[in-house]
């Protein structure tokens, strides 16, 4: 509730280090949250939260069962008020940490805030526990009150966990020990990755720079980068294996206490999605490996003139793809035009992000190597982090994260605790924004060869989002299920990784032994177990949704905006119904996967 799954230095200037061509890039200004880590405003908010929590607990602990619907509605409003104060503080600490997690002061501040928030929020734990102990009949009677009825989505979200709830004392222990348990291991992992230096042809580069070289048009550069990455991962393999083993066992112990039936059940509950829907998605993608990734990478091997692809060829550009550097200003124009052509209101929101210091795209040591949009709190605005190298994929990443930003802005009207969208739906606006940008660029390609290059880029991005993420999910299941009985050796984890990667990527690839350690740099495995299938869910959903848009569905833009504005107040069935879509229908996933297959069909005929 108080700290999100996004991991996020503090900078007041609005420009930072540039792209490889020397262009200046934006850096965010976090003063909309707080002026500085030691500011009176932040200290006052911490104190205010402590005072409010004390009063809240004194007034409501032990009294919810007998409270009226009107009284419970008032209590939820107060709970949201405290949650939002802590959410603002926590967001600020996360964003500072993500900008440079190698800075000891940033790490110290991040840990301090984590500990303070955990200490304060422990005193509100009783609230959701007591709400869940109210019987269904009693709660239904209370929901006859209109004020409480407006909070039903929040109540539905917490009551999904009702069957798995423990005693107040155990819940309190689990919550308080998280700062020295899971959160501490997460921090160790983040700091290790951020400090990592990779040797590439006698040059020391950051992890992000080395990963970027895997998209180089020079095969020798890709190979040297891949081997350097493998050496760096292997030098930390025992540590990463210990972190993984510890967190998987920690999760297993908690899952057993709660009596979750499957290793992914907690995530599925959190996503408000049924186990059967997840299984339908995973099965549909797995059954389509041959039709999708196997078929595409056989084509790619032919285009590259190779009998076999190595793992460092997966993201290689095609021979005719010069992938020229795209200046930041041009990237901004590309993405803004795509959104604005679809919906001018969205175009206006994109313009605000691009003109204000809400984006950090700079390349700097110690910065988080990924990309995210952090929603902060409804009273402020989201912040976006990416590392802009000037490549086509970076433009798509900008489009992706801006989609998240729009979604978060539109959902903010639902309030802090009901604006948060389940992960499966949180990827909708981001992937849809990518598709808008792709289609806009595709229409502007002047030759068949340019179109083929654009299509191949898109197919690879879709395979990375769908096939690769489902393979990640299957890897996680193998690790978590095996860890229930024994600690796993690094070699065992590596074997699970190689098995799932070979199955998903197909016979066009051969994998050198060094690839067995490449699971170590995927942060979702550490921070958010089973997060990954949400990407595949979102991509397939958007493919089906975009087909509805292309077919001229009535009032599509209006319905789409309403879907984003709903935030976490509706489940996937309710959100998709206006478009005639149903994720529980196996045919739904086929529609999404068919879009990828049709792109590959066109590439085969080119």
Coordinates of C-alpha atoms in Angstrom, one line a residue:
X1 CA 0.0 0.0 0.0
X2 CA 2.7 2.5 1.0
X3 CA 5.7 1.4 -1.2
X4 CA 5.3 0.3 -4.7
X5 CA 7.1 -2.4 -6.7
X6 CA 9.0 0.3 -8.6
X7 CA 12.5 1.1 -7.4
X8 CA 13.6 4.3 -7.7
X9 CA 18.5 10.3 -6.7
X10 CA 17.6 13.5 -6.4
X11 CA 18.4 16.2 -8.9
X12 CA 17.3 19.8 -9.2
X13 CA 18.7 20.6 -12.6
X14 CA 16.6 19.8 -15.7
X15 CA 19.3 18.6 -18.0
X16 CA 21.8 15.8 -17.5
X17 CA 24.4 13.7 -19.3
X18 CA 23.7 13.2 -23.0
X19 CA 23.2 10.5 -25.6
X20 CA 26.2 9.0 -27.5
X21 CA 26.0 11.9 -29.9
X22 CA 26.4 14.5 -27.1
X23 CA 22.8 15.6 -26.9
X24 CA 21.6 16.9 -23.6
X25 CA 18.8 14.9 -22.0
X26 CA 16.2 15.8 -19.4
X27 CA 16.5 14.9 -15.7
X28 CA 13.6 15.1 -13.3
X29 CA 13.1 17.7 -10.6
X30 CA 11.6 16.0 -7.5
X31 CA 10.8 19.2 -5.7
X32 CA 7.1 18.7 -6.5
X33 CA 7.3 16.0 -3.8
X34 CA 9.8 17.5 -1.3
X35 CA 12.6 20.2 -1.6
X36 CA 15.3 17.8 -0.2
X37 CA 15.7 14.7 1.9
X38 CA 16.3 16.8 5.0
X39 CA 13.5 19.3 4.3
X40 CA 11.2 20.5 7.1
X41 CA 8.2 19.5 4.8
X42 CA 9.3 15.9 4.8
X43 CA 10.0 15.8 8.5
X44 CA 6.6 17.4 9.2
X45 CA 4.8 14.8 7.0
X46 CA 6.5 12.0 8.9
X47 CA 5.4 13.5 12.2
X48 CA 1.9 14.2 10.8
X49 CA 1.6 10.5 9.7
X50 CA 2.7 9.3 13.2
X51 CA 0.1 11.5 14.9
X52 CA -2.7 10.5 12.5
X53 CA -2.0 6.8 12.8
X54 CA -2.0 7.0 16.6
X55 CA -5.4 8.7 16.5
X56 CA -6.7 6.4 13.8
X57 CA -5.7 3.2 15.8
X58 CA -7.2 4.6 19.1
X59 CA -10.5 5.3 17.4
X60 CA -11.0 2.3 15.2
X61 CA -9.0 -0.7 16.4
X62 CA -11.5 -3.3 17.7
X63 CA -14.5 -1.2 16.7
X64 CA -15.1 -2.0 13.1
X65 CA -17.3 -5.0 13.4
X66 CA -20.0 -3.0 15.2
X67 CA -19.5 0.2 13.1
X68 CA -22.2 1.4 10.7
X69 CA -21.6 1.6 7.0
X70 CA -21.3 5.4 7.3
X71 CA -18.7 5.1 10.0
X72 CA -16.6 2.5 8.1
X73 CA -16.6 4.8 5.1
X74 CA -15.3 7.6 7.3
X75 CA -12.6 5.2 8.6
X76 CA -11.5 4.3 5.1
X77 CA -11.2 8.0 4.1
X78 CA -8.9 8.5 7.1
X79 CA -6.9 5.4 6.2
X80 CA -6.5 6.7 2.7
X81 CA -5.3 10.0 4.1
X82 CA -2.5 8.4 6.1
X83 CA -1.6 6.0 3.2
X84 CA -1.2 8.9 0.8
X85 CA 1.2 10.8 3.2
X86 CA 3.3 7.7 3.5
X87 CA 3.1 7.0 -0.2
X88 CA 4.4 10.5 -1.0
X89 CA 7.4 10.0 1.3
X90 CA 8.1 6.5 0.1
X91 CA 7.9 7.6 -3.6
X92 CA 10.4 10.4 -2.9
X93 CA 12.9 7.9 -1.3
X94 CA 12.4 5.4 -4.1
X95 CA 13.0 8.0 -6.8
X96 CA 16.1 9.3 -5.2
X97 CA 17.5 5.8 -4.8
X98 CA 16.8 4.9 -8.4
X99 CA 18.8 7.9 -9.7
X100 CA 22.0 6.7 -8.0
X101 CA 21.8 3.7 -5.7
X102 CA 25.6 3.6 -5.4
X103 CA 25.5 6.8 -3.4
X104 CA 25.8 5.8 0.3
X105 CA 23.7 8.8 1.4
X106 CA 20.9 7.8 -1.0
X107 CA 20.9 4.3 0.2
X108 CA 20.9 5.4 3.8
X109 CA 18.0 7.7 3.3
X110 CA 16.1 5.0 1.4
X111 CA 16.6 2.5 4.2
X112 CA 15.7 5.1 6.8
X113 CA 12.4 6.0 5.1
X114 CA 11.6 2.3 4.6
X115 CA 12.1 1.7 8.3
X116 CA 10.0 4.8 9.3
X117 CA 7.1 3.9 7.0
X118 CA 7.1 0.3 8.2
X119 CA 7.1 1.4 11.8
X120 CA 4.2 3.8 11.2
X121 CA 2.1 1.6 8.9
X122 CA 2.3 -1.3 11.3
X123 CA -0.2 0.5 13.5
X124 CA -2.7 0.4 10.6
X125 CA -2.4 -3.3 9.9
X126 CA -5.4 -4.1 12.1
X127 CA -7.7 -2.1 9.7
X128 CA -7.7 -4.4 6.7
X129 CA -7.5 -7.5 9.0
X130 CA -10.6 -6.4 10.9
X131 CA -12.5 -5.5 7.7
X132 CA -11.8 -9.0 6.4
X133 CA -13.2 -10.6 9.6
X134 CA -16.6 -9.0 8.9
X135 CA -18.9 -11.7 7.5
X136 CA -20.3 -11.4 4.0
X137 CA -23.8 -10.9 5.2
X138 CA -22.9 -8.2 7.7
X139 CA -20.8 -6.4 5.1
X140 CA -23.5 -6.6 2.5
X141 CA -25.9 -4.9 5.0
X142 CA -23.4 -2.2 5.7
X143 CA -22.9 -1.7 1.9
X144 CA -26.5 -0.4 1.7
X145 CA -24.9 2.9 2.8
X146 CA -24.1 4.9 -0.3
X147 CA -20.9 6.4 1.2
X148 CA -19.5 2.9 1.9
X149 CA -20.7 1.5 -1.4
X150 CA -18.3 3.9 -3.2
X151 CA -15.4 2.0 -1.4
X152 CA -16.6 -1.4 -2.6
X153 CA -13.7 -1.8 -5.1
X154 CA -11.2 -1.3 -2.2
X155 CA -13.1 -3.8 0.0
X156 CA -13.2 -6.3 -2.9
X157 CA -9.5 -6.0 -3.4
X158 CA -8.6 -6.7 0.2
X159 CA -11.2 -9.4 0.7
X160 CA -9.6 -11.5 -2.1
X161 CA -6.9 -12.2 0.5
X162 CA -9.5 -13.0 3.2
X163 CA -9.1 -16.8 3.0
X164 CA -5.3 -16.4 3.5
X165 CA -5.2 -14.0 6.3
X166 CA -3.3 -14.8 9.5
X167 CA -3.7 -13.6 13.1
X168 CA -3.0 -10.0 13.9
X169 CA 0.2 -10.9 15.8
X170 CA 1.7 -12.9 12.9
X171 CA 0.7 -10.3 10.3
X172 CA 2.4 -7.6 12.5
X173 CA 5.6 -9.7 12.8
X174 CA 5.7 -10.3 9.0
X175 CA 5.2 -6.6 8.3
X176 CA 7.8 -5.3 10.8
X177 CA 10.5 -7.8 9.8
X178 CA 10.1 -7.0 6.1
X179 CA 12.7 -4.2 6.4
X180 CA 15.4 -6.7 7.6
X181 CA 14.1 -9.5 5.4
X182 CA 12.8 -9.2 1.8
X183 CA 13.5 -5.4 1.6
X184 CA 17.1 -5.8 2.8
X185 CA 17.8 -8.6 0.2
X186 CA 16.2 -6.4 -2.5
X187 CA 18.4 -3.5 -1.6
X188 CA 21.6 -5.7 -1.6
X189 CA 20.6 -7.0 -5.1
X190 CA 19.9 -3.5 -6.4
X191 CA 23.2 -2.1 -5.1
X192 CA 25.2 -5.0 -6.5
X193 CA 23.7 -4.6 -9.9
X194 CA 24.2 -0.8 -9.9
X195 CA 27.8 -1.1 -8.9
X196 CA 28.6 -3.8 -11.5
X197 CA 31.3 -3.0 -14.1
X198 CA 31.4 -5.1 -17.2
X199 CA 34.6 -5.7 -19.2
X200 CA 34.0 -5.3 -22.9
X201 CA 37.2 -5.4 -25.0
X202 CA 39.4 -4.1 -22.2
X203 CA 36.9 -1.3 -21.5
X204 CA 34.9 -1.1 -18.2
X205 CA 31.3 -0.1 -18.7
X206 CA 28.1 -0.1 -16.6
X207 CA 25.6 -2.9 -16.8
X208 CA 23.2 -0.8 -18.8
X209 CA 25.9 0.1 -21.4
X210 CA 26.9 -3.5 -21.7
X211 CA 23.3 -4.6 -22.2
X212 CA 22.8 -1.9 -24.8
X213 CA 25.8 -3.3 -26.8
X214 CA 23.8 -6.5 -27.3
X215 CA 21.8 -4.5 -29.9
X216 CA 24.9 -3.4 -31.8
X217 CA 25.1 -4.0 -35.6
X218 CA 28.6 -5.3 -35.1
X219 CA 28.5 -9.0 -34.2
X220 CA 31.9 -8.9 -32.6
X221 CA 30.8 -6.1 -30.3
X222 CA 27.7 -8.1 -29.3
X223 CA 29.8 -11.2 -28.6
X224 CA 32.3 -9.3 -26.5
X225 CA 29.5 -7.7 -24.6
X226 CA 27.8 -11.0 -24.0
X227 CA 30.9 -12.7 -22.7
X228 CA 31.7 -9.7 -20.5
X229 CA 28.2 -9.8 -19.1
X230 CA 28.5 -13.5 -18.4
X231 CA 31.8 -13.1 -16.6
X232 CA 30.3 -10.3 -14.4
X233 CA 27.2 -12.4 -13.7
X234 CA 29.3 -15.4 -12.9
X235 CA 31.6 -13.4 -10.5
X236 CA 28.4 -12.6 -8.5
X237 CA 26.7 -15.9 -9.1
X238 CA 27.0 -17.2 -5.5
X239 CA 25.5 -14.0 -4.1
X240 CA 22.7 -13.9 -6.6
X241 CA 21.9 -17.5 -6.0
X242 CA 21.9 -16.9 -2.2
X243 CA 19.5 -14.0 -2.6
X244 CA 17.2 -16.0 -4.9
X245 CA 17.2 -19.1 -2.6
X246 CA 16.6 -17.0 0.5
X247 CA 13.7 -15.0 -1.0
X248 CA 12.1 -18.1 -2.6
X249 CA 12.2 -20.0 0.7
X250 CA 10.9 -16.9 2.6
X251 CA 8.0 -16.8 0.2
X252 CA 7.4 -20.5 0.6
X253 CA 7.2 -20.2 4.4
X254 CA 4.7 -17.4 4.2
X255 CA 2.7 -19.1 1.5
X256 CA 2.4 -22.2 3.7
X257 CA 1.3 -20.2 6.6
X258 CA -1.3 -18.5 4.5
X259 CA -2.2 -21.8 2.7
X260 CA -1.9 -20.4 -0.8
X261 CA -2.5 -23.3 -3.2
X262 CA 0.1 -22.4 -5.8
X263 CA 3.4 -20.5 -5.9
X264 CA 1.8 -17.8 -8.0
X265 CA -1.5 -17.6 -6.0
X266 CA -0.6 -14.4 -4.1
X267 CA 0.3 -12.6 -7.3
X268 CA -2.9 -13.8 -9.0
X269 CA -4.9 -12.5 -6.0
X270 CA -3.1 -9.2 -6.1
X271 CA -3.8 -8.9 -9.9
X272 CA -7.5 -9.7 -9.2
X273 CA -7.2 -12.5 -11.8
X274 CA -8.3 -16.1 -11.6
X275 CA -5.7 -18.9 -11.7
X276 CA -7.5 -20.4 -14.7
X277 CA -7.1 -17.2 -16.7
X278 CA -3.3 -17.2 -16.0
X279 CA -3.1 -20.8 -17.1
X280 CA -5.1 -20.1 -20.3
X281 CA -2.6 -17.4 -21.2
X282 CA 0.5 -19.4 -20.4
X283 CA -0.8 -22.5 -22.3
X284 CA -1.8 -20.4 -25.3
X285 CA 1.6 -18.8 -25.6
X286 CA 3.5 -22.0 -24.9
X287 CA 1.6 -23.9 -27.6
X288 CA 2.4 -21.1 -30.0
X289 CA 6.2 -21.1 -29.5
X290 CA 6.7 -22.8 -32.8
X291 CA 4.2 -20.6 -34.7
X292 CA 5.8 -17.4 -33.2
X293 CA 9.3 -17.3 -31.9
X294 CA 10.7 -20.5 -33.5
X295 CA 9.4 -19.4 -36.9
X296 CA 10.7 -15.8 -36.6
X297 CA 14.1 -16.6 -35.4
X298 CA 14.6 -19.2 -38.2
X299 CA 13.9 -16.3 -40.5
X300 CA 16.3 -14.0 -38.7
X301 CA 19.1 -16.6 -38.9
X302 CA 18.6 -16.7 -42.7
X303 CA 18.6 -12.9 -42.9
X304 CA 21.9 -12.7 -40.9
X305 CA 23.4 -15.5 -43.0
X306 CA 24.0 -17.8 -40.0
X307 CA 23.4 -21.5 -39.6
X308 CA 22.7 -20.9 -35.9
X309 CA 22.0 -17.9 -33.8
X310 CA 23.9 -17.3 -30.6
X311 CA 22.2 -15.7 -27.6
X312 CA 24.0 -12.4 -28.4
X313 CA 22.2 -12.4 -31.8
X314 CA 18.7 -12.3 -30.3
X315 CA 18.4 -8.5 -30.4
X316 CA 20.8 -7.9 -33.4
X317 CA 19.5 -5.5 -36.0
X318 CA 19.0 -6.8 -39.5
X319 CA 21.8 -6.3 -42.0
X320 CA 20.1 -3.4 -43.7
X321 CA 19.0 -1.8 -40.5
X322 CA 21.4 1.1 -39.8
X323 CA 19.2 2.1 -36.7
X324 CA 20.5 5.6 -36.9
X325 CA 20.6 7.5 -33.6
X326 CA 17.3 9.4 -33.1
X327 CA 17.8 12.7 -31.3
X328 CA 15.8 13.2 -28.2
X329 CA 13.8 16.1 -29.7
X330 CA 12.8 13.9 -32.6
X331 CA 11.8 11.1 -30.3
X332 CA 9.6 13.5 -28.4
X333 CA 7.9 14.6 -31.7
X334 CA 7.4 11.0 -32.9
X335 CA 5.7 9.9 -29.7
X336 CA 3.6 13.1 -29.2
X337 CA 2.3 12.9 -32.8
X338 CA 1.2 9.2 -32.4
X339 CA -0.7 9.9 -29.2
X340 CA -2.2 13.2 -30.4
X341 CA -3.4 11.7 -33.7
X342 CA -5.3 9.0 -31.7
X343 CA -6.7 11.4 -29.1
X344 CA -5.9 15.2 -28.7
X345 CA -6.6 15.0 -25.0
X346 CA -3.9 12.4 -24.6
X347 CA -1.6 14.4 -26.8
X348 CA -2.0 17.3 -24.4
X349 CA -1.1 15.1 -21.5
X350 CA 2.0 13.8 -23.3
X351 CA 3.1 17.3 -24.1
X352 CA 3.0 18.2 -20.4
X353 CA 5.3 15.2 -19.5
X354 CA 7.7 16.2 -22.3
X355 CA 7.8 19.9 -21.4
X356 CA 8.0 19.6 -17.6
X357 CA 10.8 18.1 -15.5
X358 CA 8.9 14.8 -15.0
X359 CA 11.2 12.6 -17.0
X360 CA 14.8 11.4 -16.2
X361 CA 16.4 10.1 -19.4
X362 CA 20.0 10.8 -18.6
X363 CA 22.8 8.2 -18.8
X364 CA 24.8 8.2 -15.5
X365 CA 26.7 5.7 -13.3
X366 CA 24.6 4.2 -10.5
X367 CA 21.3 4.9 -12.1
X368 CA 18.7 2.2 -12.4
X369 CA 19.3 0.4 -15.7
X370 CA 15.6 -0.1 -16.6
X371 CA 12.6 2.1 -17.2
X372 CA 9.5 2.8 -15.2
X373 CA 6.7 5.3 -14.6
X374 CA 6.2 5.8 -10.9
X375 CA 2.7 7.1 -10.0
X376 CA 3.6 8.8 -6.7
X377 CA 0.3 10.2 -5.3
X378 CA -2.8 11.8 -7.0
X379 CA -1.9 15.2 -5.6
X380 CA 1.4 15.3 -7.6
X381 CA 2.1 13.5 -10.9
X382 CA 3.9 10.5 -12.1
X383 CA 7.7 10.5 -12.7
X384 CA 9.3 8.6 -15.6
X385 CA 12.8 7.1 -15.7
X386 CA 14.5 5.7 -18.8
X387 CA 18.0 5.5 -20.2
X388 CA 17.9 7.1 -23.6
X389 CA 20.6 5.8 -26.0
X390 CA 18.9 7.2 -29.1
X391 CA 17.9 3.8 -30.6
X392 CA 14.5 2.9 -32.0
X393 CA 13.8 0.7 -29.0
X394 CA 14.4 3.7 -26.7
X395 CA 11.7 5.6 -28.6
X396 CA 9.3 2.7 -28.0
X397 CA 10.3 2.7 -24.4
X398 CA 9.5 6.4 -24.2
X399 CA 6.1 5.7 -25.8
X400 CA 5.5 2.8 -23.3
X401 CA 6.3 4.7 -20.1
X402 CA 4.3 7.7 -21.3
X403 CA 1.4 5.4 -21.7
X404 CA 1.8 4.4 -18.0
X405 CA 2.0 8.1 -17.1
X406 CA -1.2 8.9 -18.9
X407 CA -3.0 5.9 -17.3
X408 CA -1.8 7.0 -13.8
X409 CA -2.9 10.6 -14.4
X410 CA -6.3 9.6 -15.6
X411 CA -6.8 7.1 -12.7
X412 CA -5.7 9.6 -10.1
X413 CA -9.3 10.8 -9.7
X414 CA -10.2 7.5 -8.0
X415 CA -8.0 8.5 -5.0
X416 CA -4.9 7.0 -3.7
X417 CA -6.1 3.5 -2.7
X418 CA -8.4 2.9 -5.6
X419 CA -6.3 4.4 -8.5
X420 CA -3.8 1.6 -8.4
X421 CA -4.5 -0.8 -11.3
X422 CA -3.7 -4.6 -11.2
X423 CA -0.5 -5.4 -13.0
X424 CA -2.4 -7.3 -15.7
X425 CA -4.3 -4.1 -16.7
X426 CA -1.5 -1.7 -15.8
X427 CA 0.3 -2.6 -19.0
X428 CA -2.7 -1.8 -21.2
X429 CA -2.1 1.9 -21.8
X430 CA 1.7 1.5 -22.1
X431 CA 1.6 -1.3 -24.7
X432 CA -1.3 0.5 -26.6
X433 CA 0.9 3.6 -26.7
X434 CA 3.7 1.5 -28.2
X435 CA 1.3 0.2 -30.8
X436 CA 0.1 3.7 -31.7
X437 CA 3.7 4.8 -32.1
X438 CA 4.7 1.8 -34.2
X439 CA 1.7 2.1 -36.5
X440 CA 2.4 5.8 -37.0
X441 CA 6.0 5.1 -37.9
X442 CA 5.1 2.1 -40.1
X443 CA 2.8 4.3 -42.3
X444 CA 5.7 6.6 -42.9
X445 CA 8.0 4.0 -44.3
X446 CA 8.7 4.7 -48.0
X447 CA 10.1 1.4 -49.2
X448 CA 9.3 -2.3 -48.7
X449 CA 12.7 -2.8 -47.1
X450 CA 12.1 0.0 -44.6
X451 CA 8.7 -1.6 -43.8
X452 CA 10.3 -5.0 -43.3
X453 CA 12.8 -3.6 -40.9
X454 CA 10.1 -1.8 -38.9
X455 CA 8.0 -5.0 -38.8
X456 CA 10.9 -7.1 -37.7
X457 CA 11.7 -4.7 -34.8
X458 CA 8.0 -4.8 -33.8
X459 CA 7.9 -8.6 -33.9
X460 CA 11.0 -8.8 -31.8
X461 CA 9.6 -6.4 -29.2
X462 CA 6.3 -8.4 -29.1
X463 CA 8.2 -11.7 -28.7
X464 CA 10.2 -10.2 -25.9
X465 CA 7.0 -9.0 -24.3
X466 CA 4.9 -12.2 -24.8
X467 CA 7.1 -15.3 -25.4
X468 CA 10.1 -14.2 -23.3
X469 CA 8.0 -13.2 -20.3
X470 CA 6.0 -16.4 -20.3
X471 CA 9.4 -18.3 -20.4
X472 CA 10.4 -16.1 -17.4
X473 CA 7.2 -17.1 -15.7
X474 CA 7.9 -20.8 -16.3
X475 CA 11.5 -20.4 -15.0
X476 CA 10.2 -18.8 -11.8
X477 CA 7.7 -21.6 -11.3
X478 CA 10.5 -24.2 -11.6
X479 CA 12.7 -22.3 -9.1
X480 CA 10.0 -21.7 -6.5
X481 CA 8.6 -25.2 -6.7
X482 CA 12.0 -26.8 -6.5
X483 CA 13.1 -24.5 -3.6
X484 CA 10.2 -25.8 -1.4
X485 CA 12.3 -28.9 -0.6
X486 CA 16.0 -28.0 -1.0
X487 CA 18.3 -25.1 -1.5
X488 CA 19.2 -24.8 -5.1
X489 CA 22.7 -24.9 -6.4
X490 CA 23.6 -22.2 -8.9
X491 CA 23.9 -24.9 -11.5
X492 CA 20.3 -26.0 -10.9
X493 CA 19.0 -22.5 -11.3
X494 CA 21.0 -22.2 -14.5
X495 CA 19.6 -25.4 -15.8
X496 CA 16.0 -24.2 -15.3
X497 CA 17.0 -21.0 -17.1
X498 CA 18.5 -22.8 -20.1
X499 CA 15.6 -25.3 -20.4
X500 CA 13.0 -22.5 -20.5
X501 CA 15.0 -20.3 -22.8
X502 CA 15.7 -23.1 -25.3
X503 CA 12.1 -24.2 -25.3
X504 CA 10.9 -20.6 -26.0
X505 CA 13.5 -19.4 -28.5
X506 CA 13.7 -22.7 -30.5
X507 CA 16.1 -24.6 -32.6
X508 CA 17.5 -21.6 -34.4
X509 CA 19.6 -20.9 -31.3
X510 CA 22.5 -22.5 -29.6
X511 CA 23.5 -21.3 -26.1
X512 CA 27.0 -21.1 -24.8
X513 CA 27.4 -22.2 -21.2
X514 CA 27.9 -18.6 -20.0
X515 CA 24.3 -17.9 -20.8
X516 CA 23.2 -20.1 -17.8
X517 CA 23.9 -17.1 -15.5
X518 CA 21.8 -14.5 -17.4
X519 CA 18.8 -15.0 -15.2
X520 CA 20.7 -13.0 -12.5
X521 CA 20.0 -9.5 -14.0
X522 CA 16.2 -9.8 -14.3
X523 CA 15.0 -7.6 -11.3
X524 CA 11.4 -8.9 -11.4
X525 CA 12.5 -12.3 -10.1
X526 CA 13.8 -10.6 -6.9
X527 CA 11.4 -7.7 -6.4
X528 CA 8.1 -9.0 -7.7
X529 CA 7.8 -12.8 -8.1
X530 CA 5.5 -13.7 -11.0
X531 CA 5.2 -10.1 -12.1
X532 CA 6.3 -11.1 -15.6
X533 CA 3.2 -12.7 -17.0
X534 CA 1.5 -9.3 -16.7
X535 CA 3.5 -8.1 -19.7
X536 CA 2.3 -11.0 -21.9
X537 CA -1.3 -10.4 -20.6
X538 CA -1.0 -6.7 -21.5
X539 CA 0.4 -7.3 -24.9
X540 CA -2.1 -9.9 -26.0
X541 CA -4.9 -7.7 -24.5
X542 CA -3.7 -4.7 -26.5
X543 CA -3.4 -6.7 -29.7
X544 CA -7.0 -7.7 -29.4
X545 CA -8.0 -4.2 -28.3
X546 CA -6.2 -2.6 -31.2
X547 CA -7.9 -4.9 -33.7
X548 CA -11.3 -3.7 -32.3
X549 CA -10.1 -0.1 -32.8
X550 CA -8.9 -0.9 -36.4
X551 CA -12.3 -2.5 -37.1
X552 CA -14.0 0.9 -36.3
X553 CA -15.7 0.1 -33.0
X554 CA -18.2 2.8 -32.1
X555 CA -16.9 5.5 -29.7
X556 CA -13.6 3.5 -29.2
X557 CA -11.6 6.5 -28.0
X558 CA -14.2 7.5 -25.5
X559 CA -14.5 4.0 -24.1
X560 CA -10.8 3.6 -24.0
X561 CA -10.4 6.8 -21.9
X562 CA -13.1 5.6 -19.5
X563 CA -11.3 2.3 -19.1
X564 CA -8.1 4.1 -18.1
X565 CA -10.0 6.4 -15.8
X566 CA -11.4 3.5 -13.9
X567 CA -8.0 2.7 -12.3
X568 CA -8.5 -0.2 -9.8
X569 CA -12.3 0.2 -9.5
X570 CA -13.1 -2.5 -12.1
X571 CA -11.9 -6.0 -12.9
X572 CA -10.8 -7.2 -16.3
X573 CA -14.2 -8.6 -17.2
X574 CA -15.9 -5.2 -16.6
X575 CA -13.3 -3.2 -18.4
X576 CA -13.2 -5.4 -21.5
X577 CA -16.9 -5.9 -21.9
X578 CA -17.6 -2.6 -23.6
X579 CA -15.2 -3.7 -26.4
X580 CA -16.8 -7.2 -26.7
X581 CA -13.7 -8.9 -25.3
X582 CA -13.4 -11.5 -22.5
X583 CA -10.0 -12.7 -21.1
X584 CA -11.6 -15.8 -19.7
X585 CA -12.3 -17.1 -23.2
X586 CA -9.4 -19.0 -24.7
X587 CA -10.2 -17.5 -28.1
X588 CA -9.3 -14.1 -26.6
X589 CA -5.6 -15.1 -26.3
X590 CA -5.7 -16.5 -29.8
X591 CA -6.8 -13.1 -31.2
X592 CA -3.8 -11.4 -29.5
X593 CA -1.3 -14.0 -30.7
X594 CA -2.7 -14.0 -34.2
X595 CA -1.6 -10.4 -34.6
X596 CA 2.0 -11.4 -34.0
X597 CA 1.7 -14.4 -36.3
X598 CA 0.3 -12.2 -39.1
X599 CA 3.2 -9.8 -38.9
X600 CA 5.5 -12.9 -39.2
X601 CA 3.5 -14.1 -42.2
X602 CA 4.2 -10.7 -43.9
X603 CA 7.9 -11.0 -43.1
X604 CA 8.0 -14.5 -44.6
X605 CA 6.5 -13.2 -47.8
X606 CA 8.7 -10.1 -48.0

